[in-house]
Amino acid sequence: MGDTILVRGARQLLTLRGAQGPRRGTALREIGIIPDGALLIRDGVITDVGPGRRIESLAAARTAREINADGRVVMPGFVDSRARLAFGHFEPDGENSGQSDLNAIRTLSARRLAWRARGLLRTFLRHGTTTLEARTGYAQDAAVEMKSLRVLAALREDPLDIVATYLPATGTPSESGGDADGYVEWMCSSLMPRLRKQKLARFVGVCAEESEPSQRQAHRCFSAARELGFPLKVHAGGVRLALEFDAVSMDYTSQTTASQSVMLARSATIACLLPGLTIPDGIPPPARELIDAGAAVALATGFHPCSNATCSMPMMISLACMKMGMTPAEAITASTINGAWATRSSERVGSLEYGKQADVIVLDVRDYREIPHHFGVNPVVLAIKRGKVVYDAEGNWNGN
């Protein structure tokens, strides 16, 4: 008989159940609340969700190990759809911080890089993130990018689910003899096929600057990546590029115009908003404009050890509600099920439903609308990943 866990006593159980596809418009506010809810987990998978009285009366619940939420909010683990995990060294105010990082990754062993990243993952877990998309560092050095991707592969399910994105640089590295277009061709014809064969990357992302060379190189990268079967992401700039290639998501939508919001709303591309990165610069993402136009939006930390060193999705929810005009329900949806769609993992995570992976968090609030008010305070007291408690702030659940 498998390991069975009963999570009971939730004042509000947020299931995020709903129609298939990324949530948009009024559907962003439908978070599937079950008052006094409970859920049953067996072998890491959710087997039942519903009102506590019904779930607790099931035969399997009577012999299950129990987690008492004690009148708190229970919801799916956060899905952070953009972060940077494998990095070497940064000088926060230094002009050469990027080069310092590149040199450090080149010289540090993969084991050392993984050890540092694993410590960072524990911080993400403490703040309720159970699935995370991690990107390479846009380095003009293929060996560095390969090492970063191998580190990310070693970290998968240890204990987070990590979705790796290869973010190629368009520059003049040594592999091309100083020829930027030649380097892009080499990436497309040699490096990307290796990544696909070795399953080191789930996505390919491109940073599309406004210049003609950058747009041309980005177009070439996306064409090659699509031919190889990679889902695509736009890291910065280029709404038209994202829509032309049916990108899964695009970032940095701070400068999105009203007409571009309408274009995004008519597409399947998800606008990934990064309040921690853009609000300190005084440019809050136009979340309200995008949502009202009908676009699908996700929230992410955009973690970067130099420019935005936060691992807290609850903080992103606070910023989204205080500075971007989002409601708490919209921000929660953008941080869970829409994040899952942005990482192509919605069949497993992002909501609490029968047959899905048991990624569950308990927050020390009595109502989900309190979450944005806990600015700078971590409300997460317990995190479950694939049916196992991986973080317990109180150490008092009866399965320990």
GROMACS .gro file of C-alpha atoms in nm:
model
  400
    1MET     CA    1   0.000   0.000   0.000
    2GLY     CA    2   0.136   0.343  -0.097
    3ASP     CA    3   0.208   0.639   0.125
    4THR     CA    4  -0.114   0.838   0.182
    5ILE     CA    5  -0.134   1.191   0.325
    6LEU     CA    6  -0.442   1.387   0.426
    7VAL     CA    7  -0.415   1.767   0.421
    8ARG     CA    8  -0.709   1.895   0.622
    9GLY     CA    9  -0.827   2.201   0.810
   10ALA     CA   10  -0.783   2.456   0.530
   11ARG     CA   11  -0.998   2.760   0.590
   12GLN     CA   12  -0.961   2.828   0.221
   13LEU     CA   13  -0.839   2.563  -0.021
   14LEU     CA   14  -0.747   2.735  -0.349
   15THR     CA   15  -0.766   2.468  -0.617
   16LEU     CA   16  -0.717   2.689  -0.927
   17ARG     CA   17  -0.931   2.440  -1.115
   18GLY     CA   18  -1.082   2.569  -1.438
   19ALA     CA   19  -1.101   2.543  -1.812
   20GLN     CA   20  -0.802   2.416  -2.008
   21GLY     CA   21  -0.561   2.680  -2.133
   22PRO     CA   22  -0.400   2.989  -1.979
   23ARG     CA   23  -0.647   3.198  -1.784
   24ARG     CA   24  -0.731   3.541  -1.918
   25GLY     CA   25  -0.991   3.814  -1.861
   26THR     CA   26  -1.238   3.740  -1.583
   27ALA     CA   27  -1.114   3.379  -1.565
   28LEU     CA   28  -0.799   3.512  -1.394
   29ARG     CA   29  -1.012   3.579  -1.086
   30GLU     CA   30  -1.153   3.226  -1.065
   31ILE     CA   31  -0.927   3.052  -0.815
   32GLY     CA   32  -1.158   2.764  -0.720
   33ILE     CA   33  -1.200   2.825  -0.347
   34ILE     CA   34  -1.327   2.540  -0.130
   35PRO     CA   35  -1.408   2.664   0.223
   36ASP     CA   36  -1.295   2.422   0.493
   37GLY     CA   37  -1.131   2.213   0.224
   38ALA     CA   38  -0.908   1.906   0.228
   39LEU     CA   39  -0.711   1.694  -0.015
   40LEU     CA   40  -0.584   1.340  -0.024
   41ILE     CA   41  -0.242   1.247  -0.163
   42ARG     CA   42  -0.112   0.901  -0.248
   43ASP     CA   43   0.234   0.824  -0.382
   44GLY     CA   44   0.294   1.188  -0.463
   45VAL     CA   45  -0.026   1.235  -0.664
   46ILE     CA   46  -0.353   1.406  -0.567
   47THR     CA   47  -0.631   1.149  -0.547
   48ASP     CA   48  -0.917   1.362  -0.414
   49VAL     CA   49  -0.998   1.728  -0.341
   50GLY     CA   50  -1.309   1.870  -0.182
   51PRO     CA   51  -1.490   1.979   0.134
   52GLY     CA   52  -1.318   1.854   0.447
   53ARG     CA   53  -1.617   1.660   0.578
   54ARG     CA   54  -1.638   1.451   0.262
   55ILE     CA   55  -1.263   1.391   0.220
   56GLU     CA   56  -1.209   1.301   0.585
   57SER     CA   57  -1.488   1.041   0.571
   58LEU     CA   58  -1.313   0.844   0.296
   59ALA     CA   59  -1.166   0.509   0.396
   60ALA     CA   60  -0.820   0.608   0.271
   61ALA     CA   61  -0.824   0.922   0.488
   62ARG     CA   62  -0.874   0.727   0.811
   63THR     CA   63  -0.533   0.561   0.787
   64ALA     CA   64  -0.349   0.849   0.619
   65ARG     CA   65  -0.074   1.055   0.774
   66GLU     CA   66  -0.222   1.393   0.855
   67ILE     CA   67  -0.123   1.753   0.796
   68ASN     CA   68  -0.349   1.997   0.977
   69ALA     CA   69  -0.354   2.337   0.804
   70ASP     CA   70  -0.512   2.481   1.119
   71GLY     CA   71  -0.748   2.723   0.949
   72ARG     CA   72  -0.495   2.861   0.703
   73VAL     CA   73  -0.487   2.903   0.325
   74VAL     CA   74  -0.375   2.598   0.125
   75MET     CA   75  -0.294   2.635  -0.245
   76PRO     CA   76  -0.077   2.500  -0.528
   77GLY     CA   77   0.296   2.564  -0.510
   78PHE     CA   78   0.413   2.869  -0.702
   79VAL     CA   79   0.544   2.825  -1.055
   80ASP     CA   80   0.819   3.081  -1.115
   81SER     CA   81   0.844   3.113  -1.491
   82ARG     CA   82   1.176   3.296  -1.509
   83ALA     CA   83   1.491   3.290  -1.298
   84ARG     CA   84   1.867   3.247  -1.320
   85LEU     CA   85   2.022   2.967  -1.114
   86ALA     CA   86   2.366   2.879  -1.244
   87PHE     CA   87   2.596   3.175  -1.195
   88GLY     CA   88   2.950   3.240  -1.089
   89HIS     CA   89   3.030   3.578  -0.940
   90PHE     CA   90   2.877   3.922  -0.967
   91GLU     CA   91   2.998   4.265  -0.864
   92PRO     CA   92   2.662   4.438  -0.813
   93ASP     CA   93   2.788   4.787  -0.893
   94GLY     CA   94   3.080   4.691  -1.111
   95GLU     CA   95   3.103   4.769  -1.479
   96ASN     CA   96   3.248   4.426  -1.552
   97SER     CA   97   3.009   4.216  -1.346
   98GLY     CA   98   2.896   4.019  -1.652
   99GLN     CA   99   3.254   3.934  -1.746
  100SER     CA  100   3.332   3.842  -1.385
  101ASP     CA  101   3.040   3.602  -1.386
  102LEU     CA  102   3.151   3.449  -1.714
  103ASN     CA  103   3.504   3.396  -1.588
  104ALA     CA  104   3.380   3.246  -1.260
  105ILE     CA  105   3.151   2.995  -1.434
  106ARG     CA  106   3.437   2.900  -1.664
  107THR     CA  107   3.673   2.831  -1.373
  108LEU     CA  108   3.436   2.688  -1.109
  109SER     CA  109   3.363   2.317  -1.121
  110ALA     CA  110   3.015   2.199  -1.213
  111ARG     CA  111   2.987   2.046  -0.865
  112ARG     CA  112   3.062   2.382  -0.703
  113LEU     CA  113   2.812   2.562  -0.924
  114ALA     CA  114   2.545   2.303  -0.843
  115TRP     CA  115   2.619   2.331  -0.471
  116ARG     CA  116   2.563   2.707  -0.483
  117ALA     CA  117   2.248   2.673  -0.690
  118ARG     CA  118   2.108   2.406  -0.458
  119GLY     CA  119   2.139   2.645  -0.165
  120LEU     CA  120   1.946   2.903  -0.364
  121LEU     CA  121   1.676   2.647  -0.444
  122ARG     CA  122   1.616   2.597  -0.073
  123THR     CA  123   1.537   2.968  -0.049
  124PHE     CA  124   1.292   2.941  -0.338
  125LEU     CA  125   1.127   2.648  -0.159
  126ARG     CA  126   1.093   2.840   0.167
  127HIS     CA  127   0.898   3.101  -0.027
  128GLY     CA  128   0.665   2.842  -0.180
  129THR     CA  129   0.810   2.790  -0.528
  130THR     CA  130   0.790   2.425  -0.631
  131THR     CA  131   0.849   2.457  -1.007
  132LEU     CA  132   1.095   2.697  -1.167
  133GLU     CA  133   1.213   2.787  -1.514
  134ALA     CA  134   1.588   2.857  -1.513
  135ARG     CA  135   1.773   3.025  -1.797
  136THR     CA  136   2.131   3.030  -1.904
  137GLY     CA  137   2.325   3.352  -1.881
  138TYR     CA  138   2.329   3.487  -2.236
  139ALA     CA  139   2.703   3.421  -2.238
  140GLN     CA  140   2.915   3.461  -2.549
  141ASP     CA  141   3.082   3.132  -2.466
  142ALA     CA  142   2.930   2.799  -2.564
  143ALA     CA  143   3.130   2.603  -2.304
  144VAL     CA  144   2.992   2.823  -2.027
  145GLU     CA  145   2.637   2.778  -2.150
  146MET     CA  146   2.678   2.401  -2.177
  147LYS     CA  147   2.818   2.385  -1.825
  148SER     CA  148   2.522   2.589  -1.697
  149LEU     CA  149   2.273   2.358  -1.868
  150ARG     CA  150   2.442   2.047  -1.728
  151VAL     CA  151   2.425   2.199  -1.380
  152LEU     CA  152   2.052   2.262  -1.427
  153ALA     CA  153   2.005   1.903  -1.545
  154ALA     CA  154   2.180   1.777  -1.230
  155LEU     CA  155   1.942   1.984  -1.015
  156ARG     CA  156   1.617   1.858  -1.163
  157GLU     CA  157   1.384   1.720  -0.897
  158ASP     CA  158   1.637   1.803  -0.625
  159PRO     CA  159   1.379   1.880  -0.498
  160LEU     CA  160   1.219   2.138  -0.732
  161ASP     CA  161   1.111   2.072  -1.086
  162ILE     CA  162   1.346   2.280  -1.300
  163VAL     CA  163   1.263   2.368  -1.659
  164ALA     CA  164   1.578   2.473  -1.846
  165THR     CA  165   1.586   2.742  -2.114
  166TYR     CA  166   1.885   2.800  -2.337
  167LEU     CA  167   1.927   3.173  -2.391
  168PRO     CA  168   2.184   3.215  -2.669
  169ALA     CA  169   2.391   3.529  -2.708
  170THR     CA  170   2.428   3.716  -3.033
  171GLY     CA  171   2.783   3.841  -3.016
  172THR     CA  172   3.132   3.768  -3.138
  173PRO     CA  173   3.267   3.475  -2.933
  174SER     CA  174   3.584   3.290  -3.015
  175GLU     CA  175   3.396   3.004  -3.184
  176SER     CA  176   3.311   3.236  -3.474
  177GLY     CA  177   3.643   3.411  -3.517
  178GLY     CA  178   3.478   3.745  -3.445
  179ASP     CA  179   3.188   3.694  -3.687
  180ALA     CA  180   2.856   3.742  -3.505
  181ASP     CA  181   2.643   3.604  -3.788
  182GLY     CA  182   2.883   3.312  -3.821
  183TYR     CA  183   2.846   3.236  -3.451
  184VAL     CA  184   2.468   3.237  -3.480
  185GLU     CA  185   2.493   2.993  -3.770
  186TRP     CA  186   2.724   2.770  -3.566
  187MET     CA  187   2.476   2.773  -3.275
  188CYS     CA  188   2.189   2.686  -3.505
  189SER     CA  189   2.364   2.410  -3.697
  190SER     CA  190   2.583   2.257  -3.426
  191LEU     CA  191   2.504   2.359  -3.070
  192MET     CA  192   2.124   2.353  -3.068
  193PRO     CA  193   2.103   2.003  -3.219
  194ARG     CA  194   2.337   1.882  -2.941
  195LEU     CA  195   2.112   2.040  -2.678
  196ARG     CA  196   1.809   1.874  -2.830
  197LYS     CA  197   1.973   1.533  -2.855
  198GLN     CA  198   2.103   1.546  -2.497
  199LYS     CA  199   1.773   1.693  -2.365
  200LEU     CA  200   1.961   1.968  -2.184
  201ALA     CA  201   1.708   2.243  -2.265
  202ARG     CA  202   1.330   2.247  -2.275
  203PHE     CA  203   1.303   2.590  -2.439
  204VAL     CA  204   1.512   2.823  -2.649
  205GLY     CA  205   1.483   3.191  -2.567
  206VAL     CA  206   1.605   3.489  -2.765
  207CYS     CA  207   1.682   3.845  -2.659
  208ALA     CA  208   1.568   4.058  -2.953
  209GLU     CA  209   1.707   4.411  -2.949
  210GLU     CA  210   1.562   4.671  -3.182
  211SER     CA  211   1.869   4.685  -3.405
  212GLU     CA  212   1.855   4.520  -3.747
  213PRO     CA  213   2.143   4.277  -3.680
  214SER     CA  214   1.987   4.163  -3.353
  215GLN     CA  215   1.645   4.114  -3.511
  216ARG     CA  216   1.798   3.920  -3.800
  217GLN     CA  217   2.000   3.695  -3.569
  218ALA     CA  218   1.702   3.640  -3.337
  219HIS     CA  219   1.491   3.542  -3.638
  220ARG     CA  220   1.756   3.291  -3.746
  221CYS     CA  221   1.781   3.142  -3.395
  222PHE     CA  222   1.406   3.103  -3.366
  223SER     CA  223   1.375   2.949  -3.712
  224ALA     CA  224   1.640   2.689  -3.627
  225ALA     CA  225   1.500   2.621  -3.280
  226ARG     CA  226   1.151   2.570  -3.415
  227GLU     CA  227   1.276   2.328  -3.680
  228LEU     CA  228   1.441   2.126  -3.402
  229GLY     CA  229   1.115   2.116  -3.205
  230PHE     CA  230   1.205   2.358  -2.926
  231PRO     CA  231   0.921   2.566  -2.780
  232LEU     CA  232   1.026   2.931  -2.793
  233LYS     CA  233   1.048   3.225  -2.553
  234VAL     CA  234   1.123   3.592  -2.613
  235HIS     CA  235   1.352   3.713  -2.338
  236ALA     CA  236   1.333   4.085  -2.419
  237GLY     CA  237   1.175   4.294  -2.690
  238GLY     CA  238   0.995   4.196  -3.005
  239VAL     CA  239   0.620   4.145  -2.964
  240ARG     CA  240   0.593   4.086  -3.337
  241LEU     CA  241   0.873   3.829  -3.322
  242ALA     CA  242   0.697   3.646  -3.038
  243LEU     CA  243   0.371   3.634  -3.230
  244GLU     CA  244   0.534   3.539  -3.561
  245PHE     CA  245   0.691   3.233  -3.400
  246ASP     CA  246   0.405   3.152  -3.160
  247ALA     CA  247   0.635   3.195  -2.861
  248VAL     CA  248   0.510   3.031  -2.543
  249SER     CA  249   0.584   3.349  -2.347
  250MET     CA  250   0.758   3.683  -2.366
  251ASP     CA  251   0.917   3.894  -2.090
  252TYR     CA  252   0.984   4.258  -2.029
  253THR     CA  253   0.644   4.386  -2.134
  254SER     CA  254   0.693   4.718  -1.947
  255GLN     CA  255   0.696   4.910  -2.274
  256THR     CA  256   0.407   4.724  -2.435
  257THR     CA  257   0.175   4.962  -2.621
  258ALA     CA  258  -0.204   4.940  -2.623
  259SER     CA  259  -0.202   4.797  -2.976
  260GLN     CA  260   0.060   4.538  -2.876
  261SER     CA  261  -0.156   4.437  -2.577
  262VAL     CA  262  -0.441   4.369  -2.818
  263MET     CA  263  -0.205   4.167  -3.040
  264LEU     CA  264  -0.096   3.959  -2.741
  265ALA     CA  265  -0.458   3.908  -2.637
  266ARG     CA  266  -0.534   3.758  -2.977
  267SER     CA  267  -0.244   3.514  -2.948
  268ALA     CA  268  -0.150   3.217  -2.731
  269THR     CA  269   0.169   3.390  -2.609
  270ILE     CA  270   0.174   3.455  -2.235
  271ALA     CA  271   0.302   3.790  -2.110
  272CYS     CA  272   0.546   3.709  -1.828
  273LEU     CA  273   0.555   4.010  -1.595
  274LEU     CA  274   0.857   4.078  -1.375
  275PRO     CA  275   0.760   4.333  -1.109
  276GLY     CA  276   1.077   4.279  -0.906
  277LEU     CA  277   1.290   4.375  -1.204
  278THR     CA  278   1.094   4.663  -1.354
  279ILE     CA  279   0.917   4.838  -1.065
  280PRO     CA  280   1.244   4.949  -0.895
  281ASP     CA  281   1.326   5.124  -1.225
  282GLY     CA  282   0.995   5.310  -1.205
  283ILE     CA  283   0.839   5.121  -1.496
  284PRO     CA  284   0.566   4.890  -1.366
  285PRO     CA  285   0.446   4.634  -1.623
  286PRO     CA  286   0.109   4.732  -1.775
  287ALA     CA  287  -0.074   4.439  -1.616
  288ARG     CA  288  -0.415   4.605  -1.609
  289GLU     CA  289  -0.393   4.702  -1.975
  290LEU     CA  290  -0.291   4.351  -2.075
  291ILE     CA  291  -0.556   4.179  -1.864
  292ASP     CA  292  -0.836   4.411  -1.975
  293ALA     CA  293  -0.734   4.353  -2.338
  294GLY     CA  294  -0.768   3.978  -2.279
  295ALA     CA  295  -0.403   3.874  -2.272
  296ALA     CA  296  -0.285   3.583  -2.059
  297VAL     CA  297  -0.032   3.697  -1.797
  298ALA     CA  298   0.206   3.518  -1.562
  299LEU     CA  299   0.415   3.654  -1.274
  300ALA     CA  300   0.779   3.559  -1.215
  301THR     CA  301   1.060   3.675  -0.991
  302GLY     CA  302   1.305   3.719  -1.277
  303PHE     CA  303   1.569   3.629  -1.018
  304HIS     CA  304   1.915   3.754  -1.107
  305PRO     CA  305   2.189   3.770  -0.843
  306CYS     CA  306   2.299   4.114  -0.958
  307SER     CA  307   1.991   4.309  -1.064
  308ASN     CA  308   1.701   4.139  -0.883
  309ALA     CA  309   1.807   3.899  -0.608
  310THR     CA  310   1.468   3.795  -0.475
  311CYS     CA  311   1.333   3.440  -0.461
  312SER     CA  312   0.993   3.541  -0.325
  313MET     CA  313   0.680   3.488  -0.531
  314PRO     CA  314   0.468   3.625  -0.240
  315MET     CA  315   0.665   3.949  -0.284
  316MET     CA  316   0.579   3.948  -0.656
  317ILE     CA  317   0.211   3.911  -0.564
  318SER     CA  318   0.241   4.208  -0.328
  319LEU     CA  319   0.405   4.425  -0.593
  320ALA     CA  320   0.154   4.318  -0.859
  321CYS     CA  321  -0.138   4.421  -0.637
  322MET     CA  322   0.017   4.742  -0.501
  323LYS     CA  323   0.185   4.876  -0.814
  324MET     CA  324   0.031   4.703  -1.115
  325GLY     CA  325  -0.342   4.713  -1.044
  326MET     CA  326  -0.391   4.337  -1.019
  327THR     CA  327  -0.635   4.182  -0.775
  328PRO     CA  328  -0.509   3.917  -0.531
  329ALA     CA  329  -0.696   3.647  -0.723
  330GLU     CA  330  -0.545   3.756  -1.055
  331ALA     CA  331  -0.195   3.763  -0.906
  332ILE     CA  332  -0.235   3.415  -0.755
  333THR     CA  333  -0.357   3.273  -1.087
  334ALA     CA  334  -0.065   3.438  -1.267
  335SER     CA  335   0.175   3.284  -1.012
  336THR     CA  336   0.041   2.929  -1.033
  337ILE     CA  337  -0.160   2.787  -1.323
  338ASN     CA  338  -0.056   3.053  -1.576
  339GLY     CA  339   0.305   3.008  -1.471
  340ALA     CA  340   0.253   2.637  -1.535
  341TRP     CA  341   0.127   2.710  -1.885
  342ALA     CA  342   0.425   2.940  -1.943
  343THR     CA  343   0.659   2.651  -1.856
  344ARG     CA  344   0.458   2.386  -2.042
  345SER     CA  345   0.401   2.196  -1.717
  346SER     CA  346   0.028   2.258  -1.665
  347GLU     CA  347  -0.053   1.888  -1.707
  348ARG     CA  348   0.136   1.822  -1.382
  349VAL     CA  349   0.138   2.136  -1.168
  350GLY     CA  350  -0.026   2.474  -1.112
  351SER     CA  351  -0.356   2.354  -0.966
  352LEU     CA  352  -0.486   2.106  -0.709
  353GLU     CA  353  -0.678   1.848  -0.910
  354TYR     CA  354  -0.718   1.473  -0.931
  355GLY     CA  355  -0.419   1.308  -1.096
  356LYS     CA  356  -0.187   1.606  -1.069
  357GLN     CA  357   0.143   1.615  -0.887
  358ALA     CA  358   0.095   1.694  -0.518
  359ASP     CA  359   0.276   2.030  -0.504
  360VAL     CA  360   0.106   2.209  -0.217
  361ILE     CA  361   0.186   2.503   0.010
  362VAL     CA  362   0.031   2.625   0.334
  363LEU     CA  363   0.032   2.999   0.406
  364ASP     CA  364  -0.007   3.159   0.747
  365VAL     CA  365  -0.307   3.369   0.646
  366ARG     CA  366  -0.679   3.310   0.698
  367ASP     CA  367  -0.788   3.464   0.368
  368TYR     CA  368  -0.600   3.470   0.036
  369ARG     CA  369  -0.663   3.846   0.010
  370GLU     CA  370  -0.425   3.897   0.300
  371ILE     CA  371  -0.124   3.773   0.100
  372PRO     CA  372  -0.041   4.105  -0.074
  373HIS     CA  373  -0.047   4.287   0.260
  374HIS     CA  374   0.241   4.077   0.396
  375PHE     CA  375   0.493   4.289   0.206
  376GLY     CA  376   0.845   4.166   0.272
  377VAL     CA  377   0.718   3.889   0.502
  378ASN     CA  378   0.719   3.525   0.397
  379PRO     CA  379   0.374   3.376   0.471
  380VAL     CA  380   0.469   3.020   0.363
  381VAL     CA  381   0.488   2.779   0.658
  382LEU     CA  382   0.490   2.445   0.476
  383ALA     CA  383   0.570   2.318   0.128
  384ILE     CA  384   0.497   1.975  -0.018
  385LYS     CA  385   0.665   1.860  -0.339
  386ARG     CA  386   0.545   1.543  -0.512
  387GLY     CA  387   0.374   1.439  -0.190
  388LYS     CA  388   0.674   1.492   0.039
  389VAL     CA  389   0.717   1.770   0.291
  390VAL     CA  390   1.025   1.959   0.174
  391TYR     CA  391   0.989   2.267   0.396
  392ASP     CA  392   0.825   2.294   0.737
  393ALA     CA  393   0.871   2.620   0.927
  394GLU     CA  394   0.707   2.482   1.241
  395GLY     CA  395   0.823   2.120   1.242
  396ASN     CA  396   0.498   1.992   1.386
  397TRP     CA  397   0.318   1.786   1.121
  398ASN     CA  398   0.257   1.433   1.240
  399GLY     CA  399   0.441   1.265   0.951
  400ASN     CA  400   0.786   1.383   1.074
   0.00000   0.00000   0.00000
